[in-house]
Amino acid sequence: MLIEPRGGDAEDDASSTKTHSLLAIAGTLLGEINLPKLALAWIILALVPGILLGVAPLVVTAWYDDVADRILALAGIGPFLLLGLVAAIGWFGLRPLLRAVERSFWSLISLAVQPGYVLAREGLRHLAERFLSVEASEDSRARLRGLTAFAAGLGAALIALAITASVWPATRWSGEVADLAYPLRLVRPALANTVAVMSVYFAGAALLWGIADGTMSQPRGIGDFDEPASSDRIWRVAHLSDIHVVGERYGFRIESGRAGPRGNDRLHLALERLAAIHATTPLDLVLITGDMTDAGRSAEWAEFLDALARHPELAALTLILPGNHDVNIVDRANPARLELPGSPGKRLRQMRTLSVTEAVQGARVHVVDKTAGRIGQTLSERLAPHRAAVAAFADAGGLRLSRGLSAIWEASFPMVLPPAEPDGLGVVLLNSNAETHFSFTNALGLVAEEDMQAMLAALAQYPRARFIVALHHHPVEYPQQAKAFSERIGTALINGSRFVRLLKPQAHRLVAMHGHRHIDWIGRCGPLRIVSAPSPVMEATNDEPTAFYIHRLGARADGGLALMAPERIEIGPPLSGARVSPHPEEARRAVSKDGPVISGAS
């Protein structure tokens, strides 16, 4: 045979960051991108809103000068009519309006502010760490990270203010009714206004970003693991993430291509090993923090469900949450593919994810009633009235049938597994995926402000309980040195510093668990413990081992949550078995009192 189809070929590596550089993939993207579709997307998402933003002060001032006086003088009741109109809009549309404004705000952050700021920050860190001694203390490295964050924010702000100064002479901030007769005359000042407003906004946001990042507690290694108050209150949690199930027996994954395992054999081996461990030393939870599938396709979800069905004892303990590969991949074969706003593709991927989530855990997890600020119905109860609408949309697609489904998706998060006892262990499951219409930018993370407030309400409802706060994206970039600059550009939560600050007062009874980066790291950001899961199917070829962890969480005497040294489960290539060893940091400290090291083969 000239070509062995089971081994794949160059097409399987088209989007692989493990076999191609980001520059090479970007070059392919430019060659494959649909330029008319890109132009239309930019018109809808950027140009039209930009012109509206720039022309708004001209129209408002013209209206105020020529029309407002007559309306307000109408029979002396004009002011009351205006106030009534504003009150009605606020009463019926305030919450959706605030959600839309927030989504637009963070979309703008993710499009302009965050990439520019992160590029400056990580560039400064990359240069600074070259001159930092290898023996430098962790405190020195933390101070360096804080200073570079502030410097990056200040530098980006100064560049943005320079742009504002350059376009300011072309701006115009007041208009007349006569201008509306010649709208083309308003295009130039409107665009200048937009550039000025956006530049000022960028300057302020970048500076605030730098201050927020620079003044927050910087991430550090975990240091010493905790000891529980009693061995009777220990919860064993298997933490998997980024299993990237493919829909073909010999399929390769988007990010790894032929540099990663083929098919789903590695996942089946991991589950078989986990089932064997559970049979001898029972688990309390199996947590999968996103990217269950490689591209959110129906065949991939079917393979995932089939894999779980082989182990019903694990399925009964499993909790999942959405990752960017589950909902944001437009086309697994082409990173240049984009969707127009209103396209049913994104909504369909969300409904697939929600459907499988309901099948796995719908009767066990509850959604938060965001109006009441309390945990409400189970997910299955919450979705019951919408089953017919979701099924009709999945069958036919289309914009008309997708109306209202966005609200169903947003109202389903956060999900909460309540603690079995008032002082037991609960789990909050967040959706941390930012809105995106472009495969190449699918990885951005965001937890909506409304969802974070709902999370706090759920935590407040059980003040004595301990909680795992689970999400897909990492809250902060980790303090790991990088050889190449391309390794430093991550996709942490856009609003990660706010997420960490909100959880800080309750951090003693929490641990945050996530995936996304495929990094094996356990550390702290201030008092908040953060656990990053490696992928059991990525970052290794077919003949190399991968791993996941079983974490042991306990009740501390002060009412907090103890994070104990975990068990590291290594999964070898198919048929070569698996072994369990301590976490590398535990091994380095030669800690043996936290439990025996288990070894064996599956």
Coordinates of C-alpha atoms in Angstrom, one line a residue:
M1 CA 0.0 0.0 0.0
L2 CA 1.4 3.4 -1.0
I3 CA -0.4 5.3 1.7
E4 CA -1.6 3.8 5.0
P5 CA -5.0 5.5 5.6
R6 CA -5.0 4.4 9.3
G7 CA -1.9 6.5 9.8
G8 CA -3.4 9.7 8.5
D9 CA -1.7 12.2 6.2
A10 CA -0.9 15.9 5.8
E11 CA -4.6 16.9 5.8
D12 CA -4.9 15.7 9.4
D13 CA -2.2 18.2 10.4
A14 CA -3.8 21.3 8.7
S15 CA -4.8 23.0 12.0
S16 CA -2.3 21.3 14.3
T17 CA -0.3 23.7 16.5
K18 CA 1.9 20.7 17.4
T19 CA 3.1 20.2 13.8
H20 CA 2.8 23.7 12.4
S21 CA 3.9 27.1 13.8
L22 CA 1.2 29.7 14.5
L23 CA 2.7 31.7 11.7
A24 CA 2.3 28.9 9.2
I25 CA -1.3 28.3 10.3
A26 CA -2.0 32.0 10.0
G27 CA -0.7 31.9 6.4
T28 CA -3.0 29.0 5.6
L29 CA -5.9 30.9 7.2
L30 CA -5.3 33.9 4.9
G31 CA -5.3 31.6 1.9
E32 CA -8.5 29.8 2.9
I33 CA -10.6 32.6 4.4
N34 CA -13.8 33.5 2.7
L35 CA -13.2 37.2 2.0
P36 CA -16.8 38.2 1.1
K37 CA -18.1 36.5 4.3
L38 CA -15.3 38.1 6.4
A39 CA -16.2 41.5 4.9
L40 CA -19.9 41.0 5.7
A41 CA -19.0 39.9 9.2
W42 CA -16.9 42.9 9.8
I43 CA -19.7 45.2 8.5
I44 CA -22.2 43.6 10.8
L45 CA -20.0 43.3 13.9
A46 CA -17.7 46.3 13.6
L47 CA -18.5 48.9 10.9
V48 CA -22.2 49.4 11.4
P49 CA -21.9 49.5 15.2
G50 CA -18.9 51.9 14.8
I51 CA -20.8 54.3 12.6
L52 CA -23.8 54.2 14.8
L53 CA -21.6 54.9 17.8
G54 CA -19.9 57.8 16.0
V55 CA -23.1 59.3 14.6
A56 CA -25.0 59.0 17.9
P57 CA -23.8 62.3 19.5
L58 CA -24.6 64.1 16.2
V59 CA -28.1 62.8 16.1
V60 CA -28.8 63.2 19.8
T61 CA -27.6 66.8 19.9
A62 CA -29.6 67.6 16.8
W63 CA -32.7 66.1 18.3
Y64 CA -32.2 67.8 21.6
D65 CA -31.8 71.2 20.0
D66 CA -34.7 71.1 17.6
V67 CA -37.2 68.6 18.8
A68 CA -36.9 68.0 22.6
D69 CA -38.1 71.4 23.6
R70 CA -41.4 71.0 21.7
I71 CA -42.0 67.5 23.0
L72 CA -41.3 68.5 26.6
A73 CA -43.6 71.5 26.3
L74 CA -46.5 69.4 25.0
A75 CA -49.4 70.3 27.3
G76 CA -47.0 70.3 30.2
I77 CA -47.0 66.5 30.4
G78 CA -44.0 65.9 28.1
P79 CA -41.5 65.2 31.0
F80 CA -43.9 62.7 32.6
L81 CA -44.4 60.9 29.2
L82 CA -40.6 60.7 28.7
L83 CA -40.0 59.4 32.3
G84 CA -42.8 56.9 31.8
L85 CA -41.2 55.7 28.5
V86 CA -37.8 55.3 30.2
A87 CA -39.3 53.5 33.2
A88 CA -41.2 51.1 30.8
I89 CA -38.1 50.3 28.9
G90 CA -36.2 49.7 32.1
W91 CA -38.9 47.5 33.6
F92 CA -39.4 45.2 30.6
G93 CA -36.0 45.3 28.9
L94 CA -33.4 46.2 31.5
R95 CA -32.0 42.7 32.2
P96 CA -31.8 41.6 28.5
L97 CA -30.3 45.0 27.8
L98 CA -27.7 44.7 30.5
R99 CA -26.8 41.2 29.3
A100 CA -26.4 42.5 25.7
V101 CA -24.3 45.5 26.9
E102 CA -22.1 43.2 28.9
R103 CA -21.7 40.8 26.0
S104 CA -20.8 43.7 23.7
F105 CA -18.4 45.1 26.3
W106 CA -16.5 41.9 26.8
S107 CA -16.6 41.1 23.0
L108 CA -14.9 44.4 22.5
I109 CA -12.4 43.6 25.2
S110 CA -11.6 40.3 23.6
L111 CA -11.3 41.8 20.1
A112 CA -9.1 44.8 20.9
V113 CA -8.0 45.4 24.4
Q114 CA -7.1 42.0 25.7
P115 CA -5.0 40.8 22.8
G116 CA -3.0 44.0 22.6
Y117 CA -2.5 44.2 26.4
V118 CA -1.6 40.5 26.7
L119 CA 0.9 40.8 23.8
A120 CA 2.6 43.7 25.5
R121 CA 2.5 42.1 29.0
E122 CA 3.9 38.8 27.9
G123 CA 6.5 40.4 25.6
L124 CA 7.8 42.4 28.5
R125 CA 7.8 39.3 30.7
H126 CA 9.6 37.3 28.1
L127 CA 12.4 39.9 27.8
A128 CA 12.6 40.5 31.6
E129 CA 12.9 36.9 32.5
R130 CA 15.9 36.6 30.2
F131 CA 17.8 38.8 32.6
L132 CA 16.4 37.2 35.7
S133 CA 18.6 34.9 37.6
V134 CA 17.7 31.2 37.7
E135 CA 18.0 31.3 41.4
A136 CA 15.6 34.2 41.7
S137 CA 13.0 33.7 44.5
E138 CA 9.3 33.2 43.8
D139 CA 8.7 36.6 45.4
S140 CA 11.0 38.3 42.9
R141 CA 9.2 36.6 40.0
A142 CA 5.8 37.6 41.4
R143 CA 7.0 41.2 41.7
L144 CA 8.3 41.1 38.1
R145 CA 4.9 39.8 36.9
G146 CA 3.1 42.6 38.7
L147 CA 5.4 45.3 37.3
T148 CA 5.2 44.0 33.7
A149 CA 1.4 43.9 33.9
F150 CA 1.3 47.6 35.0
A151 CA 3.9 48.6 32.4
A152 CA 2.0 46.9 29.7
G153 CA -1.3 48.6 30.6
L154 CA 0.4 52.0 30.8
G155 CA 2.2 51.5 27.4
A156 CA -1.0 50.3 25.6
A157 CA -2.9 53.3 27.1
L158 CA -0.3 55.8 25.9
I159 CA -0.4 54.3 22.3
A160 CA -4.2 54.5 22.4
L161 CA -4.2 58.1 23.5
A162 CA -1.7 59.0 20.7
I163 CA -4.3 57.6 18.2
T164 CA -7.0 59.7 19.8
A165 CA -4.9 62.8 19.4
S166 CA -4.2 62.1 15.8
V167 CA -7.9 61.7 14.8
W168 CA -9.3 64.4 17.1
P169 CA -9.2 67.3 14.5
A170 CA -11.6 65.3 12.3
T171 CA -14.1 64.6 15.1
R172 CA -17.4 66.5 15.5
W173 CA -19.6 66.1 18.6
S174 CA -22.7 68.2 17.8
G175 CA -25.1 68.2 14.9
E176 CA -28.1 69.9 13.4
V177 CA -31.3 68.7 11.9
A178 CA -30.2 69.9 8.5
D179 CA -27.3 67.4 8.6
L180 CA -29.7 64.6 8.4
A181 CA -30.7 65.6 4.9
Y182 CA -27.1 64.8 3.8
P183 CA -26.2 61.7 5.7
L184 CA -23.0 61.0 3.7
R185 CA -21.5 64.1 5.1
L186 CA -21.7 62.5 8.6
V187 CA -19.7 59.4 7.6
R188 CA -16.3 61.0 8.0
P189 CA -16.9 62.7 11.4
A190 CA -18.8 59.6 12.6
L191 CA -15.8 57.3 11.8
A192 CA -13.5 59.8 13.4
N193 CA -15.7 60.0 16.5
T194 CA -15.7 56.2 16.6
V195 CA -12.0 55.9 16.5
A196 CA -11.6 58.6 19.2
V197 CA -14.1 57.0 21.5
M198 CA -12.7 53.5 21.0
S199 CA -9.2 54.7 21.5
V200 CA -10.1 56.5 24.8
Y201 CA -11.9 53.4 25.8
F202 CA -9.0 51.2 24.9
A203 CA -6.6 53.5 26.9
G204 CA -8.8 53.4 30.0
A205 CA -9.5 49.7 29.8
A206 CA -5.8 48.7 29.2
L207 CA -4.7 50.9 32.1
L208 CA -7.3 49.4 34.4
W209 CA -6.3 46.0 33.2
G210 CA -2.7 46.6 34.0
I211 CA -3.5 48.0 37.5
A212 CA -5.9 45.1 38.2
D213 CA -3.4 42.4 37.1
G214 CA -0.4 44.2 38.8
T215 CA -2.1 44.6 42.2
M216 CA -3.7 41.2 42.4
S217 CA -2.0 38.3 44.1
Q218 CA 0.2 36.6 41.5
P219 CA -0.1 32.9 40.9
R220 CA 2.4 30.6 42.7
G221 CA 3.0 26.9 43.1
I222 CA 0.8 25.2 45.7
G223 CA 3.6 24.8 48.3
D224 CA 2.5 22.3 50.9
F225 CA -0.7 20.3 50.6
D226 CA -3.2 20.3 53.4
E227 CA -4.1 17.8 56.0
P228 CA -7.8 17.0 56.8
A229 CA -9.2 17.1 60.3
S230 CA -10.5 13.5 60.0
S231 CA -9.9 10.7 57.6
D232 CA -13.7 10.1 57.7
R233 CA -14.4 13.3 55.7
I234 CA -12.3 12.8 52.5
W235 CA -13.8 13.1 49.0
R236 CA -12.1 11.5 46.0
V237 CA -12.5 13.4 42.8
A238 CA -11.2 12.2 39.5
H239 CA -10.5 15.2 37.4
L240 CA -10.3 14.8 33.6
S241 CA -10.4 17.4 31.0
D242 CA -9.9 18.0 27.3
I243 CA -10.6 14.4 26.2
H244 CA -11.4 15.7 22.6
V245 CA -13.5 12.7 21.5
V246 CA -13.4 12.3 17.7
G247 CA -16.1 10.8 15.6
E248 CA -14.0 8.5 13.5
R249 CA -12.2 5.3 14.6
Y250 CA -8.9 6.6 13.0
G251 CA -9.6 10.3 13.5
F252 CA -6.9 12.8 14.6
R253 CA -7.6 15.8 16.8
I254 CA -7.5 19.4 15.5
E255 CA -4.8 20.7 17.7
S256 CA -2.4 17.7 17.7
G257 CA -3.0 16.1 14.3
R258 CA -0.7 13.1 13.8
A259 CA 1.4 14.4 16.8
G260 CA -1.3 13.1 19.1
P261 CA -3.1 9.8 19.7
R262 CA -5.4 8.5 17.0
G263 CA -9.0 7.7 17.7
N264 CA -10.6 7.2 21.1
D265 CA -8.6 4.2 22.4
R266 CA -6.7 6.4 24.9
L267 CA -10.0 7.6 26.4
H268 CA -11.4 4.1 26.7
L269 CA -8.2 3.0 28.5
A270 CA -8.5 5.9 30.9
L271 CA -12.1 5.0 31.8
E272 CA -11.3 1.3 32.2
R273 CA -8.5 2.2 34.6
L274 CA -10.7 4.6 36.4
A275 CA -13.4 2.0 36.7
A276 CA -10.9 -0.5 38.2
I277 CA -9.8 2.1 40.7
H278 CA -13.3 2.9 41.7
A279 CA -14.1 -0.8 42.2
T280 CA -11.4 -1.0 44.9
T281 CA -11.3 2.5 46.3
P282 CA -14.6 4.2 45.5
L283 CA -14.7 7.7 44.0
D284 CA -17.1 10.4 44.9
L285 CA -17.1 12.4 41.7
V286 CA -15.8 12.2 38.1
L287 CA -15.4 15.8 36.9
I288 CA -14.7 16.5 33.2
T289 CA -14.0 20.3 32.8
G290 CA -14.8 20.8 29.1
D291 CA -13.8 19.8 25.6
M292 CA -15.5 16.5 25.8
T293 CA -15.5 16.6 22.0
D294 CA -13.1 17.9 19.4
A295 CA -15.5 20.0 17.4
G296 CA -19.0 19.6 19.0
R297 CA -20.2 17.3 16.2
S298 CA -23.1 14.9 16.7
A299 CA -20.9 11.8 16.0
E300 CA -18.4 13.0 18.6
W301 CA -21.1 13.4 21.3
A302 CA -22.4 9.9 20.3
E303 CA -19.0 8.4 20.9
F304 CA -18.7 10.2 24.2
L305 CA -22.0 8.8 25.4
D306 CA -21.1 5.4 24.2
A307 CA -17.8 5.5 26.1
L308 CA -19.7 6.5 29.3
A309 CA -22.3 3.9 28.8
R310 CA -19.7 1.2 29.1
H311 CA -19.1 2.3 32.7
P312 CA -22.5 3.1 34.3
E313 CA -20.9 3.2 37.7
L314 CA -18.7 6.1 36.6
A315 CA -21.5 7.7 34.6
A316 CA -23.6 8.0 37.8
L317 CA -20.8 10.1 39.3
T318 CA -19.9 12.2 36.2
L319 CA -20.3 15.9 35.9
I320 CA -19.4 17.8 32.7
L321 CA -19.3 21.4 31.6
P322 CA -18.8 23.0 28.1
G323 CA -15.4 23.7 26.6
N324 CA -14.5 25.9 23.6
H325 CA -14.2 22.8 21.4
D326 CA -17.7 21.8 22.3
V327 CA -19.4 25.1 21.3
N328 CA -17.0 27.4 19.5
I329 CA -15.4 25.4 16.7
V330 CA -17.0 26.5 13.5
D331 CA -15.3 23.9 11.3
R332 CA -12.8 21.4 12.6
A333 CA -11.1 21.2 9.1
N334 CA -10.7 24.9 8.5
P335 CA -9.7 27.5 11.1
A336 CA -10.5 30.2 8.5
R337 CA -14.2 29.3 8.6
L338 CA -16.4 31.9 10.3
E339 CA -20.1 32.2 11.0
L340 CA -22.2 35.2 10.5
P341 CA -24.2 36.5 13.5
G342 CA -27.5 34.7 13.6
S343 CA -26.1 31.6 12.0
P344 CA -27.8 28.4 13.4
G345 CA -24.4 26.6 13.7
K346 CA -23.4 28.1 17.1
R347 CA -26.8 27.6 18.6
L348 CA -26.9 24.0 17.3
R349 CA -23.6 23.2 19.0
Q350 CA -24.9 24.8 22.3
M351 CA -28.1 22.7 22.1
R352 CA -26.1 19.5 21.5
T353 CA -24.0 20.3 24.5
L354 CA -26.9 21.1 26.7
S355 CA -28.8 17.9 25.6
V356 CA -25.8 15.7 26.5
T357 CA -25.3 17.6 29.7
E358 CA -28.9 17.0 30.7
A359 CA -28.6 13.3 29.8
V360 CA -25.5 12.9 32.0
Q361 CA -26.4 14.9 35.1
G362 CA -29.8 16.6 34.5
A363 CA -31.5 15.0 37.5
R364 CA -28.6 15.7 39.9
V365 CA -27.6 19.3 39.2
H366 CA -29.7 22.4 39.8
V367 CA -29.7 25.7 38.0
V368 CA -29.7 29.0 39.9
D369 CA -32.8 31.2 39.8
K370 CA -31.0 34.4 39.0
T371 CA -34.1 36.5 39.8
A372 CA -34.5 35.0 43.3
G373 CA -30.8 34.5 43.8
R374 CA -31.2 30.9 45.0
I375 CA -30.7 27.4 43.6
G376 CA -33.9 26.4 41.8
Q377 CA -35.1 23.5 39.6
T378 CA -33.0 20.6 38.5
L379 CA -31.6 21.0 35.0
S380 CA -34.0 18.4 33.7
E381 CA -37.0 20.3 35.2
R382 CA -35.7 23.6 33.8
L383 CA -35.4 22.2 30.3
A384 CA -38.7 20.2 30.2
P385 CA -40.9 22.9 28.8
H386 CA -38.4 23.5 26.0
R387 CA -37.8 20.0 24.7
A388 CA -40.1 20.4 21.7
A389 CA -38.6 23.7 20.7
V390 CA -35.0 22.3 20.9
A391 CA -36.0 19.2 19.0
A392 CA -37.6 21.2 16.2
F393 CA -34.6 23.4 15.9
A394 CA -32.2 20.4 15.8
D395 CA -34.3 18.8 13.1
A396 CA -34.6 21.8 10.8
G397 CA -32.2 24.5 11.9
G398 CA -32.9 28.0 10.8
L399 CA -33.0 31.5 12.4
R400 CA -36.8 31.4 13.2
L401 CA -36.6 28.2 15.2
S402 CA -33.5 29.3 17.1
R403 CA -35.3 32.3 18.7
G404 CA -35.3 32.0 22.4
L405 CA -32.7 29.2 22.6
S406 CA -30.0 31.7 23.5
A407 CA -31.9 32.5 26.7
I408 CA -32.3 28.8 27.5
W409 CA -28.6 28.3 27.1
E410 CA -27.7 31.3 29.3
A411 CA -30.2 30.4 32.0
S412 CA -28.8 26.9 32.4
F413 CA -25.6 28.2 33.9
P414 CA -24.2 28.0 36.5
M415 CA -25.3 24.5 37.4
V416 CA -24.9 23.4 41.0
L417 CA -24.5 20.0 42.6
P418 CA -25.7 20.8 46.1
P419 CA -23.7 19.2 49.0
A420 CA -25.3 16.1 50.5
E421 CA -24.9 17.6 54.0
P422 CA -24.9 21.3 55.1
D423 CA -21.1 21.0 55.6
G424 CA -20.5 18.6 52.8
L425 CA -18.9 19.1 49.3
G426 CA -20.8 20.8 46.5
V427 CA -19.8 21.7 42.9
V428 CA -20.5 24.8 40.9
L429 CA -20.3 24.3 37.1
L430 CA -19.7 27.4 35.0
N431 CA -19.8 28.2 31.3
S432 CA -16.6 30.1 30.6
N433 CA -16.8 30.4 26.8
A434 CA -16.8 33.8 25.2
E435 CA -19.0 34.5 22.2
T436 CA -17.0 34.0 19.0
H437 CA -17.9 33.6 15.3
F438 CA -14.4 32.6 14.1
S439 CA -12.7 29.2 14.5
F440 CA -9.3 30.8 14.8
T441 CA -10.4 32.8 17.9
N442 CA -12.5 30.1 19.5
A443 CA -10.4 29.7 22.6
L444 CA -11.2 33.0 24.4
G445 CA -12.8 32.7 27.9
L446 CA -15.3 34.7 29.8
V447 CA -17.6 34.2 32.7
A448 CA -20.6 36.5 32.5
E449 CA -21.1 38.9 35.4
E450 CA -24.6 37.6 36.0
D451 CA -23.3 34.1 36.2
M452 CA -20.6 35.1 38.7
Q453 CA -23.2 36.7 40.9
A454 CA -25.3 33.6 40.6
M455 CA -22.3 31.5 41.7
L456 CA -21.9 33.7 44.8
A457 CA -25.6 33.3 45.6
A458 CA -25.2 29.5 45.4
L459 CA -22.2 29.6 47.7
A460 CA -24.0 31.8 50.2
Q461 CA -26.9 29.4 50.3
Y462 CA -24.6 26.8 51.8
P463 CA -22.3 28.8 54.1
R464 CA -20.9 25.8 55.9
A465 CA -20.3 23.7 52.8
R466 CA -17.1 23.2 50.8
F467 CA -17.2 23.7 47.0
I468 CA -15.4 22.9 43.8
V469 CA -15.8 25.8 41.4
A470 CA -15.3 24.2 38.0
L471 CA -14.8 25.9 34.7
H472 CA -13.0 25.2 31.4
H473 CA -10.7 28.2 31.1
H474 CA -7.8 29.0 33.4
P475 CA -8.4 32.2 35.5
V476 CA -4.8 33.4 35.2
E477 CA -1.7 32.7 33.1
Y478 CA 0.7 30.5 35.1
P479 CA 4.2 31.5 36.2
Q480 CA 6.0 29.0 34.0
Q481 CA 9.0 30.0 32.0
A482 CA 8.8 29.6 28.3
K483 CA 11.5 29.0 25.7
A484 CA 9.6 30.5 22.8
F485 CA 7.5 33.6 22.9
S486 CA 4.6 31.8 21.2
E487 CA 4.3 29.6 24.3
R488 CA 3.4 32.6 26.4
I489 CA 0.2 33.8 24.6
G490 CA -2.5 32.0 26.5
T491 CA -6.3 32.3 26.5
A492 CA -7.1 32.8 30.1
L493 CA -10.4 34.3 31.2
I494 CA -10.7 37.8 29.9
N495 CA -12.2 38.8 33.3
G496 CA -10.1 36.4 35.3
S497 CA -8.8 39.0 37.8
R498 CA -12.4 39.8 38.7
F499 CA -13.2 36.1 39.0
V500 CA -10.3 35.6 41.4
R501 CA -11.1 38.7 43.5
L502 CA -14.8 37.7 43.9
L503 CA -13.8 34.3 45.2
K504 CA -11.1 35.5 47.5
P505 CA -13.3 36.1 50.6
Q506 CA -14.4 32.4 50.5
A507 CA -11.3 30.9 49.1
H508 CA -10.6 28.9 52.3
R509 CA -13.6 26.6 51.5
L510 CA -13.1 26.5 47.7
V511 CA -10.9 25.0 45.1
A512 CA -11.1 26.0 41.4
M513 CA -10.6 23.2 38.8
H514 CA -10.2 23.8 35.1
G515 CA -8.8 22.4 31.9
H516 CA -8.2 24.1 28.5
R517 CA -4.4 24.5 28.6
H518 CA -3.6 20.8 29.0
I519 CA -1.1 21.9 31.7
D520 CA -0.2 19.9 34.7
W521 CA -0.2 22.6 37.4
I522 CA -1.5 23.0 41.0
G523 CA -1.1 26.3 42.7
R524 CA -2.5 29.4 44.3
C525 CA -3.6 32.9 43.4
G526 CA -3.7 34.5 46.7
P527 CA -5.7 32.2 49.0
L528 CA -7.6 30.6 46.1
R529 CA -6.3 27.1 45.2
I530 CA -6.3 26.4 41.4
V531 CA -6.0 23.0 39.8
S532 CA -5.2 22.7 36.1
A533 CA -5.9 19.3 34.5
P534 CA -3.6 17.7 31.9
S535 CA -5.3 16.0 29.0
P536 CA -5.3 12.2 29.1
V537 CA -5.5 12.1 25.2
M538 CA -3.4 15.1 24.1
E539 CA 0.2 16.3 24.2
A540 CA 1.6 12.9 23.4
T541 CA 1.8 10.6 20.4
N542 CA 0.4 7.1 20.3
D543 CA 3.5 5.5 21.9
E544 CA 3.8 8.0 24.8
P545 CA 2.0 8.1 28.2
T546 CA -0.5 10.6 29.3
A547 CA -2.1 11.2 32.7
F548 CA -4.9 12.5 34.8
Y549 CA -5.4 13.0 38.6
I550 CA -7.5 11.7 41.4
H551 CA -7.7 14.6 43.9
R552 CA -8.4 14.1 47.6
L553 CA -10.3 16.8 49.3
G554 CA -11.0 16.8 53.0
A555 CA -12.7 18.8 55.7
R556 CA -10.4 21.1 57.7
A557 CA -10.9 21.7 61.4
D558 CA -11.5 25.4 60.7
G559 CA -14.4 24.6 58.3
G560 CA -12.3 25.0 55.2
L561 CA -11.5 22.6 52.4
A562 CA -8.3 20.7 52.6
L563 CA -6.5 20.0 49.3
M564 CA -4.4 16.9 49.8
A565 CA -1.7 15.5 47.6
P566 CA -3.4 13.8 44.6
E567 CA -2.8 10.5 42.9
R568 CA -1.4 10.8 39.4
I569 CA -2.8 8.1 37.0
E570 CA -0.5 7.6 34.0
I571 CA -2.1 6.1 30.9
G572 CA 0.3 4.3 28.7
P573 CA -0.3 3.6 25.0
P574 CA -3.1 1.1 24.3
L575 CA -2.4 -2.4 25.7
S576 CA 0.6 -1.2 27.7
G577 CA -1.4 -0.4 30.9
A578 CA -1.4 2.4 33.4
R579 CA 0.3 3.2 36.7
V580 CA -0.4 5.6 39.6
S581 CA 2.2 7.8 41.2
P582 CA 2.2 10.8 43.4
H583 CA 1.9 14.3 42.1
P584 CA 5.4 15.5 40.9
E585 CA 5.7 18.1 43.6
E586 CA 4.9 15.6 46.2
A587 CA 7.5 13.2 44.8
R588 CA 10.1 16.0 44.9
R589 CA 9.4 16.6 48.6
A590 CA 9.4 12.8 49.1
V591 CA 6.2 13.0 51.1
S592 CA 5.0 9.5 51.9
K593 CA 2.6 10.1 54.7
D594 CA -0.3 11.2 52.5
G595 CA -1.0 7.7 51.3
P596 CA 0.4 4.7 49.5
V597 CA 1.6 4.8 45.9
I598 CA -0.6 2.4 43.8
S599 CA 0.9 0.6 40.9
G600 CA -0.4 -1.9 38.5
A601 CA -1.7 -2.5 34.9
S602 CA -5.2 -2.4 33.6

